Structure formats: C-alpha cells, structure tokens
Coordinates of C-alpha atoms in Angstrom, one line a residue:
M1 CA 115.7 86.7 114.4
S2 CA 112.3 88.8 114.3
R3 CA 113.0 91.1 110.7
G4 CA 112.5 94.8 111.2
R5 CA 111.2 97.1 108.3
R6 CA 111.8 100.3 107.5
T7 CA 109.1 103.3 108.3
K8 CA 108.5 106.5 106.3
A9 CA 107.6 108.8 108.9
G10 CA 107.3 111.7 106.6
Q11 CA 109.3 114.8 106.3
Y12 CA 110.7 116.3 110.2
E13 CA 113.6 117.4 111.1
S14 CA 114.6 115.7 114.8
P15 CA 111.3 114.0 115.1
V16 CA 110.2 111.1 118.1
V17 CA 108.8 108.2 117.6
I18 CA 106.6 106.4 119.4
A19 CA 105.0 102.9 118.8
S20 CA 104.1 100.4 121.6
S21 CA 101.8 99.0 122.7
L22 CA 102.1 95.4 120.2
S23 CA 99.4 93.1 119.3
Y24 CA 99.1 89.8 120.2
A25 CA 99.4 87.3 117.0
G26 CA 102.5 85.4 119.0
S27 CA 102.3 84.8 122.6
N28 CA 105.9 85.0 123.5
P29 CA 106.6 87.6 125.4
C30 CA 107.5 90.7 123.2
H31 CA 108.2 94.2 122.3
V32 CA 108.7 96.6 119.5
R33 CA 112.9 97.6 118.9
L34 CA 113.3 101.1 117.4
Q35 CA 117.0 102.3 115.8
N36 CA 117.6 104.3 112.7
V37 CA 115.3 107.3 113.8
S38 CA 115.7 110.2 111.2
S39 CA 114.2 112.8 109.3
E40 CA 112.4 111.2 106.9
S41 CA 111.7 107.2 108.4
F42 CA 113.0 104.9 111.3
D43 CA 113.3 101.5 111.7
A44 CA 111.3 99.0 113.6
R45 CA 111.2 95.3 115.0
I46 CA 109.5 93.0 117.0
E47 CA 112.2 92.0 120.0
E48 CA 111.6 88.6 121.9
W49 CA 113.4 88.8 125.2
D50 CA 117.3 86.6 125.1
Y51 CA 116.2 83.9 126.8
L52 CA 113.6 82.9 123.9
N53 CA 115.0 82.2 120.5
D54 CA 113.5 85.7 118.5
I55 CA 112.1 84.0 116.5
H56 CA 108.2 86.0 116.2
Y57 CA 105.0 85.8 114.5
D58 CA 104.2 88.9 112.7
E59 CA 102.6 91.8 115.4
T60 CA 100.7 95.4 114.4
V61 CA 101.9 97.7 115.7
G62 CA 100.6 101.8 116.0
S63 CA 103.7 104.7 115.7
L64 CA 103.1 107.8 116.1
A65 CA 106.2 110.4 115.2
I66 CA 105.8 113.9 116.2
E67 CA 108.3 117.3 116.2
S68 CA 110.6 117.7 119.4
G69 CA 109.7 120.9 121.1
T70 CA 106.1 121.8 123.0
H71 CA 102.6 122.0 121.2
G72 CA 99.8 123.6 121.9
L73 CA 96.6 122.3 121.4
D74 CA 92.9 123.2 120.1
N75 CA 91.6 122.0 122.9
G76 CA 94.5 124.8 125.1
S77 CA 96.2 121.8 126.2
T78 CA 99.8 121.0 125.5
V79 CA 102.3 118.1 124.3
K80 CA 106.4 118.6 125.0
V81 CA 108.7 116.5 123.0
G82 CA 112.0 115.2 123.9
R83 CA 115.0 113.3 124.0
T84 CA 116.9 111.9 127.1
L85 CA 119.5 109.1 127.8
A86 CA 119.4 106.2 130.4
D87 CA 120.9 102.7 131.1
H88 CA 119.6 100.4 134.0
T89 CA 119.6 103.1 136.9
W90 CA 116.7 105.6 137.0
S91 CA 117.3 109.2 136.0
S92 CA 115.4 112.2 136.5
V93 CA 113.6 114.1 133.3
S94 CA 112.3 117.7 133.8
F95 CA 109.7 119.6 131.4
D96 CA 110.8 122.6 130.9
Q97 CA 107.5 124.5 131.5
T98 CA 105.1 122.5 134.0
F99 CA 101.6 120.9 132.7
D100 CA 98.8 121.8 134.6
Q101 CA 97.4 118.8 135.7
T102 CA 99.4 115.4 135.6
P103 CA 100.2 114.3 131.9
L104 CA 100.7 110.9 129.8
V105 CA 104.0 109.9 129.5
F106 CA 104.9 108.0 126.5
C107 CA 108.3 106.4 126.7
Q108 CA 110.9 104.7 124.5
S109 CA 114.5 103.7 123.6
E110 CA 115.3 104.5 120.1
T111 CA 118.9 103.3 119.6
M112 CA 120.5 100.0 119.7
Q113 CA 124.0 100.3 122.0
G114 CA 123.7 97.6 123.8
N115 CA 122.6 94.6 121.5
Q116 CA 120.2 92.8 124.9
A117 CA 116.5 92.8 124.7
I118 CA 115.3 96.1 127.0
V119 CA 112.0 97.5 127.5
T120 CA 111.4 101.6 128.5
R121 CA 110.3 102.1 132.2
V122 CA 108.7 104.9 133.7
S123 CA 108.0 105.8 137.2
N124 CA 107.2 109.3 139.4
V125 CA 105.3 111.0 136.7
S126 CA 104.1 114.5 137.7
S127 CA 103.6 118.0 136.5
E128 CA 107.1 118.6 136.6
G129 CA 108.7 115.8 135.4
F130 CA 109.6 111.7 135.7
D131 CA 112.3 108.9 136.0
V132 CA 113.5 106.9 133.5
K133 CA 115.4 103.5 132.8
V134 CA 115.9 100.7 130.5
Q135 CA 114.9 97.1 131.9
E136 CA 117.4 93.6 130.1
E137 CA 115.3 90.6 131.6
E138 CA 115.0 89.5 134.8
A139 CA 118.0 87.0 134.2
N140 CA 120.4 89.8 133.3
G141 CA 121.2 92.9 134.4
S142 CA 123.2 96.5 133.7
H143 CA 122.7 97.3 130.0
K144 CA 124.6 101.1 128.1
V145 CA 123.2 104.0 127.8
E146 CA 120.0 104.3 125.6
S147 CA 118.5 107.6 123.4
L148 CA 115.0 107.5 124.4
G149 CA 112.7 110.2 122.7
Y150 CA 108.9 111.1 125.1
V151 CA 105.5 112.6 124.4
A152 CA 103.6 114.2 127.6
I153 CA 100.5 114.8 126.7
E154 CA 97.8 115.8 128.8
P155 CA 94.2 113.6 129.2
G156 CA 91.5 114.8 127.3
V157 CA 90.2 114.5 123.6
G158 CA 90.9 117.1 120.8
T159 CA 93.2 117.1 117.4
L160 CA 96.6 116.5 117.3
H161 CA 97.7 118.0 113.9
G162 CA 95.3 117.0 111.9
M163 CA 94.3 113.5 113.6
A164 CA 91.6 113.5 116.3
F165 CA 92.9 112.0 119.5
E166 CA 91.7 110.6 123.3
A167 CA 94.0 109.8 125.9
G168 CA 93.8 108.6 129.1
R169 CA 95.0 106.4 131.9
T170 CA 93.4 103.3 133.6
T171 CA 95.2 100.7 136.0
I172 CA 95.7 97.0 134.6
D173 CA 97.4 94.2 135.3
G174 CA 99.0 90.8 134.0
H175 CA 95.1 89.9 132.8
W176 CA 93.2 91.3 129.7
H177 CA 91.6 94.4 130.6
S178 CA 89.5 95.7 127.8
L179 CA 89.7 99.5 127.6
S180 CA 86.6 101.5 125.9
F181 CA 87.1 104.8 125.1
E182 CA 85.4 107.9 125.0
N183 CA 84.5 108.2 121.4
G184 CA 84.4 106.3 118.1
F185 CA 87.5 105.6 116.0
T186 CA 87.3 104.7 112.3
N187 CA 90.5 103.6 111.8
P188 CA 92.4 103.8 115.3
V189 CA 96.2 103.7 116.0
F190 CA 96.5 102.7 119.7
L191 CA 99.5 104.0 121.1
A192 CA 99.9 102.9 125.1
G193 CA 103.2 102.8 127.9
M194 CA 103.2 102.8 131.4
Q195 CA 103.8 104.9 134.1
T196 CA 104.4 103.5 137.2
Y197 CA 107.2 100.5 138.9
N198 CA 104.9 98.8 141.2
G199 CA 106.2 95.5 140.1
S200 CA 109.7 95.0 139.2
N201 CA 109.6 92.3 137.0
P202 CA 110.9 93.4 133.4
A203 CA 107.1 93.7 131.1
G204 CA 105.5 95.9 128.5
L205 CA 102.0 96.1 126.9
R206 CA 100.4 94.0 124.5
H207 CA 96.8 94.8 123.2
R208 CA 94.3 92.6 121.1
N209 CA 90.9 93.1 119.5
L210 CA 91.5 96.9 118.8
S211 CA 87.9 97.9 116.9
E212 CA 86.5 101.4 116.3
T213 CA 85.2 101.6 120.1
S214 CA 88.0 99.3 122.8
V215 CA 90.7 97.8 122.8
T216 CA 91.9 94.8 125.5
V217 CA 94.9 95.3 127.1
K218 CA 97.6 93.7 129.6
V219 CA 100.8 93.7 131.1
D220 CA 103.0 91.5 129.6
E221 CA 105.8 90.0 131.4
E222 CA 108.7 87.5 131.0
R223 CA 110.2 85.0 132.2
S224 CA 113.7 84.5 132.0
L225 CA 114.4 83.8 135.7
D226 CA 111.6 82.0 136.4
D227 CA 107.8 80.6 135.2
E228 CA 105.8 83.3 136.9
M229 CA 104.1 85.6 134.5
Y230 CA 101.9 87.5 136.6
H231 CA 102.2 90.8 137.1
I232 CA 100.4 93.3 139.6
E233 CA 98.6 96.0 138.6
E234 CA 100.2 98.8 137.4
Q235 CA 98.8 102.4 136.0
I236 CA 99.1 102.3 132.0
A237 CA 98.5 105.7 129.4
Y238 CA 96.5 105.0 126.5
L239 CA 97.0 107.1 123.2
V240 CA 94.2 106.3 120.4
L241 CA 94.4 108.7 117.1
E242 CA 92.3 108.5 114.3
S243 CA 94.8 107.4 111.4
N244 CA 95.6 109.9 108.6
E245 CA 96.8 107.4 106.6
T246 CA 93.9 106.2 103.3
P247 CA 95.0 103.9 101.6
L248 CA 93.2 102.5 98.3
Y249 CA 93.2 99.3 100.9
V250 CA 93.6 99.1 104.8
G251 CA 96.9 97.1 105.3
E252 CA 100.9 96.4 106.3
T253 CA 101.5 97.6 102.6
I254 CA 99.1 97.8 99.5
P255 CA 98.2 94.9 99.3
E256 CA 99.3 92.0 101.3
M257 CA 95.6 91.2 99.6
P258 CA 92.3 93.3 99.3
H259 CA 91.0 95.0 102.4
A260 CA 88.0 96.3 102.2
P261 CA 86.8 98.7 105.1
H262 CA 84.6 98.0 108.3
G263 CA 80.9 97.6 106.6
A264 CA 82.1 96.7 103.1
T265 CA 79.7 93.9 101.6
L266 CA 81.4 90.7 101.0
P267 CA 81.6 90.7 97.2
T268 CA 79.5 88.0 95.4
G269 CA 77.5 87.9 92.5
T270 CA 74.2 88.5 93.3
H271 CA 74.3 91.8 91.4
F272 CA 77.5 91.8 89.2
H273 CA 77.7 94.2 85.9
P274 CA 80.2 93.4 83.4
S275 CA 81.4 96.4 82.3
D276 CA 80.6 97.6 78.5
A277 CA 83.9 96.8 77.5
T278 CA 84.1 93.1 78.7
P279 CA 85.0 90.6 77.5
V280 CA 88.6 93.3 77.6
L281 CA 91.0 91.0 76.6
R282 CA 91.1 88.7 74.3
A283 CA 93.4 85.9 72.4
S284 CA 93.9 88.0 69.5
D285 CA 95.5 91.3 71.6
V286 CA 98.5 89.1 72.2
T287 CA 100.5 90.2 69.2
D288 CA 104.0 88.7 71.1
Y289 CA 102.9 84.7 71.1
G290 CA 101.9 83.1 67.7
A291 CA 99.1 82.3 66.7
V292 CA 97.5 82.4 70.8
D293 CA 94.2 80.5 71.0
Y294 CA 92.7 81.9 74.5
V295 CA 93.9 84.1 77.8
A296 CA 92.4 83.4 81.2
D297 CA 93.3 83.4 85.0
P298 CA 93.3 87.4 85.2
F299 CA 94.8 89.2 88.0
M300 CA 95.5 92.9 88.9
F301 CA 97.4 95.1 90.8
V302 CA 96.9 98.9 91.1
E303 CA 100.1 100.9 91.4
E304 CA 100.4 104.9 91.6
G305 CA 96.5 105.1 89.2
T306 CA 97.9 102.6 87.1
W307 CA 95.9 99.3 86.7
H308 CA 98.0 96.0 85.9
M309 CA 96.7 92.4 84.5
F310 CA 98.2 89.8 84.7
F311 CA 97.8 86.6 82.6
E312 CA 97.5 82.9 81.6
I313 CA 98.4 82.5 77.5
V314 CA 98.2 79.8 76.1
N315 CA 98.9 78.8 72.0
E316 CA 98.1 75.3 71.3
N317 CA 101.1 75.4 69.2
R318 CA 103.8 75.9 71.2
R319 CA 102.2 73.8 74.5
P320 CA 103.6 72.3 77.4
D321 CA 104.7 76.6 77.2
A322 CA 102.2 78.7 78.3
P323 CA 103.7 82.3 79.8
I324 CA 102.3 85.2 81.7
G325 CA 100.8 88.2 79.7
H326 CA 101.0 91.7 80.9
A327 CA 98.0 94.3 80.3
T328 CA 97.5 97.5 81.3
S329 CA 94.2 100.5 82.1
S330 CA 94.1 103.9 83.3
D331 CA 90.0 102.9 85.0
G332 CA 90.4 99.6 85.5
L333 CA 87.4 98.7 82.5
H334 CA 89.6 99.9 79.4
W335 CA 92.6 98.1 79.0
T336 CA 95.6 97.2 76.6
Y337 CA 98.1 94.7 76.0
N338 CA 101.7 95.1 76.9
Q339 CA 103.8 92.0 76.7
V340 CA 104.9 88.4 78.0
V341 CA 106.6 89.5 81.4
L342 CA 107.1 85.6 82.2
T343 CA 107.8 82.5 79.7
K344 CA 109.6 79.0 81.0
Q345 CA 109.7 76.0 79.2
Y346 CA 106.5 74.5 80.9
H347 CA 103.2 75.7 81.3
T348 CA 102.7 78.6 84.2
S349 CA 99.6 80.2 84.7
F350 CA 97.1 81.3 87.5
P351 CA 99.3 84.4 88.0
L352 CA 98.8 86.2 91.4
V353 CA 100.7 89.5 92.2
W354 CA 100.9 90.8 95.4
K355 CA 103.3 93.2 97.0
Y356 CA 104.8 93.3 100.5
Q357 CA 107.4 95.7 102.5
N358 CA 107.9 97.8 99.2
E359 CA 108.7 94.2 97.3
Y360 CA 106.6 92.5 94.4
Y361 CA 105.6 88.7 94.4
M362 CA 103.8 86.0 91.5
C363 CA 102.8 82.7 92.8
P364 CA 102.7 80.5 88.6
P365 CA 102.2 76.6 89.5
T366 CA 104.2 74.4 87.4
G367 CA 104.3 70.9 87.6
K368 CA 104.3 69.7 90.8
K369 CA 106.1 73.2 92.8
V370 CA 104.4 76.1 93.3
E371 CA 107.3 78.9 92.3
L372 CA 107.5 82.1 94.1
Y373 CA 109.2 85.1 91.9
K374 CA 110.1 88.2 92.6
A375 CA 110.1 91.8 90.3
Q376 CA 113.5 92.9 89.7
Q377 CA 111.9 95.6 87.5
F378 CA 107.8 95.9 87.7
P379 CA 105.6 95.2 85.7
T380 CA 108.1 93.3 83.4
D381 CA 111.1 91.7 85.5
W382 CA 110.7 88.7 87.4
T383 CA 113.1 86.3 89.0
H384 CA 112.6 82.8 90.2
I385 CA 114.0 83.0 94.0
G386 CA 112.7 79.7 95.3
N387 CA 109.5 77.2 95.8
A388 CA 107.1 77.6 98.3
I389 CA 106.3 73.8 98.2
D390 CA 108.1 70.8 95.7
V391 CA 105.2 67.9 96.9
D392 CA 104.3 64.8 95.1
Y393 CA 101.3 66.1 93.6
Y394 CA 99.8 68.7 91.0
P395 CA 99.0 72.0 93.3
H396 CA 97.8 73.9 90.7
D397 CA 96.0 77.6 91.3
P398 CA 97.7 78.1 94.2
T399 CA 96.7 81.2 96.4
F400 CA 99.2 83.2 99.0
V401 CA 97.7 85.5 102.0
R402 CA 99.0 87.7 105.4
Y403 CA 96.2 86.5 107.6
K404 CA 96.4 87.4 111.6
G405 CA 100.4 87.1 111.5
R406 CA 101.6 84.6 108.9
W407 CA 101.8 83.6 105.7
W408 CA 99.0 80.8 104.3
L409 CA 99.2 79.5 101.0
F410 CA 95.8 77.4 99.3
T411 CA 96.2 75.0 97.2
E412 CA 94.5 71.5 95.8
R413 CA 95.0 67.9 95.3
G414 CA 93.0 66.1 92.0
N415 CA 90.3 69.4 92.3
E416 CA 88.8 68.2 95.0
N417 CA 91.0 67.7 98.7
V418 CA 91.9 71.2 100.2
M419 CA 96.0 71.7 100.7
V420 CA 96.9 74.5 103.3
Y421 CA 100.9 75.2 103.8
H422 CA 102.4 78.4 106.5
S423 CA 105.1 79.9 107.1
T424 CA 106.2 82.9 108.7
D425 CA 108.8 83.8 106.5
L426 CA 107.4 84.4 103.0
E427 CA 110.3 83.8 101.1
R428 CA 111.2 80.4 103.1
E429 CA 111.9 77.7 100.8
G430 CA 109.5 74.6 102.0
W431 CA 106.7 75.9 103.7
I432 CA 105.0 73.8 106.8
P433 CA 102.5 71.7 106.0
H434 CA 98.8 71.6 107.8
E435 CA 98.5 69.6 110.5
G436 CA 94.7 68.1 109.3
N437 CA 95.8 67.7 105.4
P438 CA 93.9 67.7 103.3
V439 CA 92.1 70.0 105.5
V440 CA 88.5 69.2 103.0
T441 CA 88.7 66.4 100.7
D442 CA 86.2 64.5 98.9
R443 CA 84.4 68.9 97.8
L444 CA 84.6 68.8 94.1
Q445 CA 82.6 71.8 94.3
A446 CA 84.7 73.6 96.4
G447 CA 88.4 72.2 96.4
R448 CA 90.5 74.1 94.0
Q449 CA 91.2 77.7 94.6
G450 CA 89.3 80.4 92.0
G451 CA 90.5 83.7 93.1
R452 CA 92.9 85.9 95.0
P453 CA 91.8 85.4 98.6
I454 CA 90.2 88.8 100.4
V455 CA 89.5 90.1 104.2
V456 CA 86.4 91.8 105.1
D457 CA 85.5 93.2 108.8
D458 CA 89.3 90.5 109.6
R459 CA 87.3 88.1 108.1
L460 CA 89.4 85.8 105.7
F461 CA 87.4 84.5 102.5
L462 CA 88.6 82.1 99.6
Y463 CA 87.3 81.3 96.7
F464 CA 87.1 78.0 94.5
Q465 CA 86.2 76.6 91.5
D466 CA 83.3 74.5 91.2
S467 CA 83.8 71.3 88.9
V468 CA 81.0 69.0 89.3
E469 CA 79.9 69.1 86.0
N470 CA 82.5 70.2 84.1
Y471 CA 86.1 71.8 84.7
G472 CA 85.4 75.6 85.5
D473 CA 81.7 76.0 85.8
A474 CA 81.3 78.5 88.4
V475 CA 83.0 80.4 91.4
R476 CA 82.1 79.8 95.1
C477 CA 83.1 81.8 98.2
Y478 CA 83.6 79.7 101.5
E479 CA 84.5 82.3 104.7
V480 CA 87.5 80.7 107.1
T481 CA 85.6 80.3 110.1
D482 CA 88.8 78.6 112.5
L483 CA 91.9 79.0 110.7
S484 CA 95.7 77.7 112.7
P485 CA 98.3 75.3 112.3
S486 CA 96.9 72.3 113.2
T487 CA 92.6 73.3 112.5
Y488 CA 90.8 74.5 109.5
A489 CA 87.1 75.6 108.5
D490 CA 85.3 76.9 106.5
Q491 CA 82.0 77.2 105.5
E492 CA 80.3 78.9 102.5
V493 CA 78.6 82.0 102.2
S494 CA 75.3 83.7 101.1
G495 CA 75.3 84.7 97.1
S496 CA 77.7 81.7 96.2
P497 CA 78.5 80.8 93.5
V498 CA 80.1 84.3 93.1
L499 CA 80.1 84.0 89.6
H500 CA 78.1 81.2 86.7
E501 CA 77.7 81.0 82.8
F502 CA 75.4 84.0 82.3
G503 CA 74.2 84.7 78.6
S504 CA 74.9 83.9 74.7
G505 CA 78.1 85.2 74.5
W506 CA 82.0 84.8 76.3
A507 CA 80.9 83.3 79.3
N508 CA 77.8 81.2 78.3
N509 CA 80.0 77.8 79.6
G510 CA 81.3 78.7 82.9
M511 CA 83.3 81.6 84.7
H512 CA 86.4 80.3 87.1
T513 CA 88.9 82.9 88.3
F514 CA 87.9 86.1 90.2
D515 CA 90.0 89.3 91.8
P516 CA 88.0 91.5 93.3
W517 CA 89.2 95.1 94.4
W518 CA 87.7 97.6 96.5
L519 CA 87.1 101.0 94.6
G520 CA 86.0 102.9 98.4
P521 CA 83.1 103.9 99.8
G522 CA 79.8 104.2 97.8
K523 CA 81.9 102.4 94.5
G524 CA 82.2 99.4 95.6
W525 CA 84.4 96.0 93.7
R526 CA 85.7 95.9 90.9
C527 CA 86.4 92.0 89.8
A528 CA 88.5 91.0 87.3
V529 CA 87.1 87.6 85.7
D530 CA 87.5 85.2 83.1
G531 CA 84.7 83.2 81.1
V532 CA 84.2 80.3 79.0
R533 CA 82.0 80.0 76.2
A534 CA 80.2 76.9 74.6
Q535 CA 82.2 76.0 71.0
E536 CA 84.3 73.0 69.8
S537 CA 87.4 75.3 68.1
S538 CA 90.0 76.3 71.1
E539 CA 90.2 79.7 69.4
D540 CA 88.3 82.4 71.5
L541 CA 87.3 79.6 74.4
W542 CA 88.4 81.7 77.4
T543 CA 88.5 86.2 77.2
I544 CA 88.8 88.0 80.1
G545 CA 86.2 90.3 81.8
I546 CA 85.8 93.4 83.9
V547 CA 82.6 93.1 86.2
D548 CA 81.7 95.8 88.8
I549 CA 79.7 94.8 91.9
P550 CA 77.6 97.1 93.6
P551 CA 78.8 98.0 97.5
T552 CA 75.8 96.9 98.7
G553 CA 76.9 93.2 97.3

C-alpha cells in the first residue's frame, strides 16, 4: 500500500483541501486520496487503481487549504469554497451567487466511505454551478456517497491570502502538453482539475518538469478493462500559487537532505574559510569516554534554531568500541560537547543524521552491515530498527538520500568500488542492489563516500574520499548524471577536490568528511569538516572544524 501522510493545514474552522495533480516519478496511473480533513490537518495518500498493486514511488503534490465560504480578492474577483455529496451518478452544485464569468472549479473527494479507488469528475461548469460525480476504475461500477470539497475561482492573476497566484484553463489530452505561466514563481505550487467529461474512461491529471515558468501536464487514464490508455481532449483548470512555506531547506521534510534554492552555487572548496573557532571539537572536549584519542566524521542537523552535531569518538584503549558523540551550538560556529548518544560493542562511525516524516534517523556502518537507527528521543536516545543491507564485504561510510521518489544508499567496497542500493521504503530490511553493482570500479580517488549528498537545482551531488596516496587525503565532488535501478553515471565537478590539506596545523595532512548546510540567499554554506595533522601519535590525530563557503562558491 502506498503510505499516507498527515499534513498540517494551519488553523481553520472548516477548511476545504485541494491536492491535485500528482507528479510523475512512477508511471502507474494514480491520484491523491484525502481523508480526515480537520481544522488543523488532513491525511493524504497516493492511490493507485484497484487493478494495480498499490505500491508506488513517492510523488510530489501541491495542496491548498482554504476556509469554506466566499472570498473577495484584491483583483476584484471572487472565490467560492464549499462542500457537496456525490456518488457514481451525476449531481448538480449551484453557487449561492453567480460569477461574472465562468469560473475554474477544483473538486476532490475528502472521505473514504468506499475503499475502491476513485477520481472526481466535473462537467458543465458555468457561472451558476457545475455537475460532479466520483468515478471508480472502468472495470468497476457503483460507489458509495463521498463528501467532496470544491474551490471555484475566476481566471486571472492576483493574490490569495498573501500568495501570488495565476489561474487559467487550457485543453490537453493523453499526451504531455507544455503549459507556460504568465508570471514567474520562485517556489510554485501547481494544482489542476478537469472541467469536462469528453472522455468517459476514468482518468486523473499528472504533471512533471514544474519550474518557475512552466509545467508539463497530461490526462492519465487507467486501463483496468483494456490496454488502451489514450484519453481524448479535455479542458482543464490550473492554479499556480507562490508557496508561503519558507523552510531552511526546500523538501518534504527539513531536511531529507540539504536542498538549496534555485540558482545557488554548488559548495566547493575553492573559497572555503575556516571559522575563527576551528577546530571546534577536539578529543579533550569529550568528557564521558575516558582518554579519547580523536574525533572525526561530523554530521550536523538544525532543529528549531539549535545546531546539533554527531560524530565518531575513538579511544584507542577501548577498541574495537567507537561510539557516536553529540554536541550543540546556537550558531553552527561555537560548539559545546554534550554526551555519547550511541555506543555498541563494536566500532560505529560516519553518523549521517536526517529527518523524514517527523522521525529522525541515523545510519552508522557496523561490520558488514549498514544499520538504521531511529530516535526515540532526539537527539540522545536511538534504537536500532533494522539493517538496510547485510553483505559479504565491509560497506564503509554509507550515505542515504531521497531523490526522485526513491531512497538511495551509496557505499563502497574496498575503497575504490561504488555500490548502490535502493528502496521505496526507508525502513525496509534488505534494500535492493543496483543492477550494475559495482556501478564504478577501480576509482580510488572517488570510491568511498565523504559527506552528505546534496541537491542543487534538482541535481544530485555526491562527495567522495580521495585515498590515492593515503586514506583521507581529500574530498571530491561528483554530479550524478544518470540514476535509476539499472543505470548510473557520474562526473567530477569543476572546483573539485572540495577539501584538501592546508596550513600547518589541524588539517595539514588531509580532510575526509564534508557536511554542507545552506544558510540562505547571500549567506552561502556552513559546513562541518574534519582534518588530520601529520604526527606519529594518535592523540588529537583528527579534529573537527567548521568552514564557510560564500554563495558564489
């Protein structure tokens, strides 16, 4: 079953929620199904048609929550928001007052009275009202009465509750059609709904390539009764809104992975500036694990204004143990050690931490497994929930990233062979190996992961450790130019290596971990790094620093 998700809607008395069309990460016909719409939240899930297995890639969908009633807009037009009841037969909805022109109608089921998959179909839209029904797949028949929410808005541009919008109509069919916006949007939310019933076969709307200026849309027909999926021309309404969400990172959660806004420059080490406080953490800062020799592998996380750092702690006298430590900061520059948060009877390291669907995860490698941990109480209490992979080699320094509707795990075999695994379910045990594993071979300068994957302008970048001369000499950056369960390609970016030895102190012999976090426009990146100095003793061999990279790279 495709997983549902509870989404905050804000604070309303009786909101209507519209959430369509759906993106196109997975090609099986599907749509969004809503339920439990309340004054504070709603539940949404991807619903495939009943003839399919209801297991689907994650998709992106925009949503609009708006109070029931009549709303006057700054451009003089009107929005009418309400509810009606409908089953598989046509019923009519009349507006309490007529519009000056034929409005655009967005209508969607918000209940699950019948468990069969349905879409909402609209026809005969006029200034006075519209007809509506719900429609199961072609192989099925009748359906129970569902509650539907609708939003009717006149075409044009304006501002809706502080959000710039553009509303219009166009005609499309079962092929992809490009739709250009009259105005540009920085962070567009795209909604669409069919206005006609020219083709009776059940269908929804799907979109892809959503940008600041355009989107590509098609009618997505199901094929429960026959293999024919082409749908004849229908008129559709569309509504583009400027999102009023302004998180530190753009994504489903903060963060699945650091995302930078459109136009940000990729963080490379060409102009990195160590903070005045660097190194910010040393072995001597750790007070609850004996005589620590060094700290390394830093990864950060920002939550409610507090910066958290997780890192490897090594006490040579206590090997093979190596726990994960935690520190905090108010600005990401000046850090205070807190405590050990994860310790096992074996070595743990490279504690990449992220958040997904309001849960916190960590993935330290251990022996021939990549274990997945979930926080019971963030940031100090972690529980092992399963093994993403259990293999016949040592998968050092794994990274997890969600990209184009799928989870990806990148690791290495023998420091020079890139191994990739994937899953649609983050908590699944035994992820699926990439068909091409190892996807890269004999690349000692970029085989082992060296930092958190990031996405800039929908492009995925990976950081690798360069171990040609010595382990942990430098960190290189590669763009993944092709990624699917059966294909992989990458290429090194200009400005790589990102990190390398410098100066005469804490990092004069190499650097091997890089965790970049976007601070915002005009501010650039704040990055956790580690450095090794040339010496014979293991004491303070590795320390942790902070470097800033300007927005120009």
